[in-house]
Coordinates of C-alpha atoms in Angstrom, one line a residue:
X56 CA -178.2 7.0 -68.3
X57 CA -175.3 6.7 -70.8
X58 CA -172.1 4.8 -69.9
X59 CA -168.9 6.8 -69.7
X60 CA -165.7 5.3 -71.2
X61 CA -162.3 6.6 -70.0
X62 CA -158.8 5.8 -71.3
X63 CA -155.7 6.3 -69.1
X64 CA -155.0 9.6 -71.0
X65 CA -158.3 11.1 -69.8
X66 CA -157.9 13.5 -66.8
X67 CA -160.7 11.7 -65.0
X68 CA -159.1 8.3 -65.2
X69 CA -158.1 7.3 -61.6
X70 CA -154.4 8.2 -61.1
X71 CA -154.2 5.5 -58.4
X72 CA -154.7 2.8 -61.0
X73 CA -151.7 4.0 -63.0
X74 CA -149.6 4.5 -59.8
X75 CA -150.3 1.0 -58.4
X76 CA -150.7 -1.0 -61.6
X77 CA -148.4 0.7 -64.0
X78 CA -148.6 -0.8 -67.4
X79 CA -151.1 -3.3 -66.1
X80 CA -153.7 -0.6 -65.5
X81 CA -156.8 -1.1 -67.5
X82 CA -156.7 0.3 -71.1
X83 CA -160.3 1.5 -70.6
X84 CA -162.8 1.9 -67.8
X85 CA -166.5 1.9 -68.5
X86 CA -168.9 3.3 -65.9
X87 CA -172.5 4.0 -65.2
X88 CA -173.5 6.2 -62.4
X89 CA -171.7 8.9 -60.4
X90 CA -168.0 8.8 -61.4
X91 CA -167.2 11.4 -58.8
X92 CA -167.6 8.6 -56.1
X93 CA -164.0 7.6 -57.1
X94 CA -162.7 10.7 -55.4
X95 CA -164.1 9.6 -52.0
X96 CA -162.2 7.6 -49.4
X97 CA -163.0 4.0 -50.2
X98 CA -163.1 0.8 -48.2
X99 CA -162.6 -2.4 -50.3
X100 CA -164.7 -5.4 -49.3
X101 CA -163.6 -8.9 -50.1
X102 CA -164.9 -12.3 -48.9
X103 CA -163.8 -15.7 -50.2
X104 CA -166.6 -17.7 -51.8
X105 CA -166.0 -20.5 -49.3
X106 CA -166.7 -18.7 -46.0
X107 CA -167.1 -20.3 -42.6
X108 CA -170.5 -19.8 -41.0
X109 CA -169.2 -17.9 -38.0
X110 CA -168.0 -15.1 -40.3
X111 CA -171.3 -14.4 -42.0
X112 CA -173.1 -12.4 -39.2
X113 CA -170.0 -10.3 -38.4
X114 CA -169.7 -9.4 -42.1
X115 CA -173.3 -8.3 -42.2
X116 CA -172.9 -6.3 -39.0
X117 CA -169.8 -4.6 -40.5
X118 CA -171.8 -3.7 -43.7
X119 CA -174.5 -2.2 -41.5
X120 CA -171.9 -0.1 -39.6
X121 CA -170.4 1.1 -42.8
X122 CA -173.9 1.9 -44.1
X123 CA -174.8 3.9 -40.9
X124 CA -171.4 5.7 -41.0
X125 CA -171.9 6.7 -44.6
X126 CA -168.6 5.0 -45.7
X127 CA -168.0 4.5 -49.5
X128 CA -167.6 0.8 -50.2
X129 CA -166.0 -0.6 -53.3
X130 CA -166.3 -4.3 -54.2
X131 CA -167.2 -6.8 -56.8
X132 CA -170.1 -7.9 -54.6
X133 CA -169.8 -11.3 -56.2
X134 CA -169.5 -13.9 -53.4
X135 CA -172.7 -14.8 -51.5
X136 CA -171.5 -12.8 -48.4
X137 CA -170.6 -9.8 -50.6
X138 CA -174.0 -9.9 -52.3
X139 CA -175.8 -9.8 -49.0
X140 CA -173.5 -6.9 -47.8
X141 CA -174.6 -5.1 -51.0
X142 CA -178.2 -5.6 -50.2
X143 CA -177.6 -4.1 -46.7
X144 CA -175.7 -1.2 -48.2
X145 CA -178.4 -0.5 -50.7
X146 CA -180.8 0.1 -47.9
X147 CA -178.7 3.1 -46.7
X148 CA -177.7 6.4 -48.2
X149 CA -173.9 6.0 -48.4
X150 CA -172.0 5.7 -51.7
X151 CA -171.3 2.3 -53.3
X152 CA -168.9 1.4 -56.1
X153 CA -169.7 -1.9 -57.7
X154 CA -167.1 -3.5 -60.0
X155 CA -168.4 -6.5 -61.9
X156 CA -165.9 -9.0 -63.3
X157 CA -167.3 -8.6 -66.7
X158 CA -168.7 -5.8 -68.9
X159 CA -171.3 -3.4 -67.6
X160 CA -174.7 -5.2 -67.2
X161 CA -177.1 -4.8 -70.1
X162 CA -180.0 -4.6 -67.6
X163 CA -179.7 -2.8 -64.2
X164 CA -181.3 -4.9 -61.4
X165 CA -184.3 -3.1 -59.9
X166 CA -182.7 -3.0 -56.5
X167 CA -179.7 -0.9 -57.9
X168 CA -181.9 1.7 -59.7
X169 CA -182.8 3.9 -56.7
X170 CA -179.1 4.2 -55.7
X171 CA -178.1 5.0 -59.3
X172 CA -180.9 7.6 -59.5
X173 CA -179.7 9.2 -56.2
X174 CA -176.1 9.5 -57.5
X175 CA -174.8 7.2 -54.8
X176 CA -173.9 4.2 -57.0
X177 CA -171.1 3.8 -59.5
X178 CA -170.9 0.6 -61.6
X179 CA -167.3 0.4 -62.9
X180 CA -166.0 -2.1 -65.3
X181 CA -162.5 -2.6 -66.8
X182 CA -163.7 -5.2 -69.3
X183 CA -164.7 -5.1 -72.9
X184 CA -168.4 -5.4 -73.9
X185 CA -167.7 -8.9 -75.2
X186 CA -166.9 -10.1 -71.6
X187 CA -170.4 -11.1 -70.6
X188 CA -169.5 -14.0 -68.3
X189 CA -167.5 -13.9 -65.1
X190 CA -164.4 -16.2 -65.2
X191 CA -161.8 -16.8 -62.6
X192 CA -159.3 -14.8 -64.6
X193 CA -161.7 -11.8 -64.9
X194 CA -162.5 -12.0 -61.1
X195 CA -158.8 -12.0 -60.3
X196 CA -158.2 -9.0 -62.5
X197 CA -161.3 -7.2 -61.0
X198 CA -160.2 -7.8 -57.5
X199 CA -156.8 -6.4 -58.2
X200 CA -158.4 -3.2 -59.6
X201 CA -160.7 -2.9 -56.6
X202 CA -157.7 -3.3 -54.3
X203 CA -155.8 -0.7 -56.3
X204 CA -158.6 1.8 -56.0
X205 CA -159.2 1.3 -52.3
X206 CA -157.8 3.4 -49.4
X207 CA -158.2 0.5 -47.0
X208 CA -159.5 -3.1 -47.4
X209 CA -161.6 -5.4 -45.2
X210 CA -161.5 -9.1 -45.8
X211 CA -164.5 -10.9 -44.3
X212 CA -162.7 -14.1 -44.8
X213 CA -159.4 -15.2 -46.5
X214 CA -159.1 -18.8 -47.6
X215 CA -155.5 -19.9 -47.0
X216 CA -153.7 -20.2 -50.4
X217 CA -156.6 -18.5 -52.2
X218 CA -156.9 -15.5 -54.3
X219 CA -157.7 -13.2 -51.4
X220 CA -154.5 -14.3 -49.6
X221 CA -152.5 -13.4 -52.7
X222 CA -154.2 -10.1 -52.8
X223 CA -152.9 -9.2 -49.3
X224 CA -149.3 -9.4 -50.7
X225 CA -150.1 -6.6 -53.3
X226 CA -151.8 -4.6 -50.6
X227 CA -148.7 -4.8 -48.4
X228 CA -146.5 -3.7 -51.3
X229 CA -148.8 -0.8 -52.0
X230 CA -149.0 0.1 -48.2
X231 CA -152.8 -0.2 -48.2
X232 CA -154.0 -1.1 -44.7
X233 CA -156.2 -4.2 -44.5
X234 CA -158.1 -6.0 -41.8
X235 CA -159.9 -9.3 -41.5
X236 CA -163.1 -10.0 -39.5

């Protein structure tokens, strides 16, 4: 499978990124998988890395409900709770958009391959090939892009004063509905 690179001038570049991010929209997106998944209604999933224990099971239950309902989920799937939600979603047949906070991975994990082959996974990166390590700055940028692409957002947990809380202010400005578990 060959990665697809899109600049903002390309007709397939998501208009929502230009609308919501303006000049801050990524100069290029690189993707692997079914790019058409971006046209589906998408629920963004976020969970702070420091998540209280009582949130974990409700987050997994919500992921299973989305899986069973066939809902397209977009996330970085980086925090431990998000990673487990990805494992739950990969056991279903619904679409998934995975946005790493770095360049596209050189090797695709074995558990992602069936979803890629079935056309229900899109790996989408806004970062140059040189960005091989996740940093706080890249994660913040990635989360903004995920939020900008989402039709609605679910926060499993928001740490007061943290990155997720700041993201809610953008969502409010964009009039993107969001909930917390």
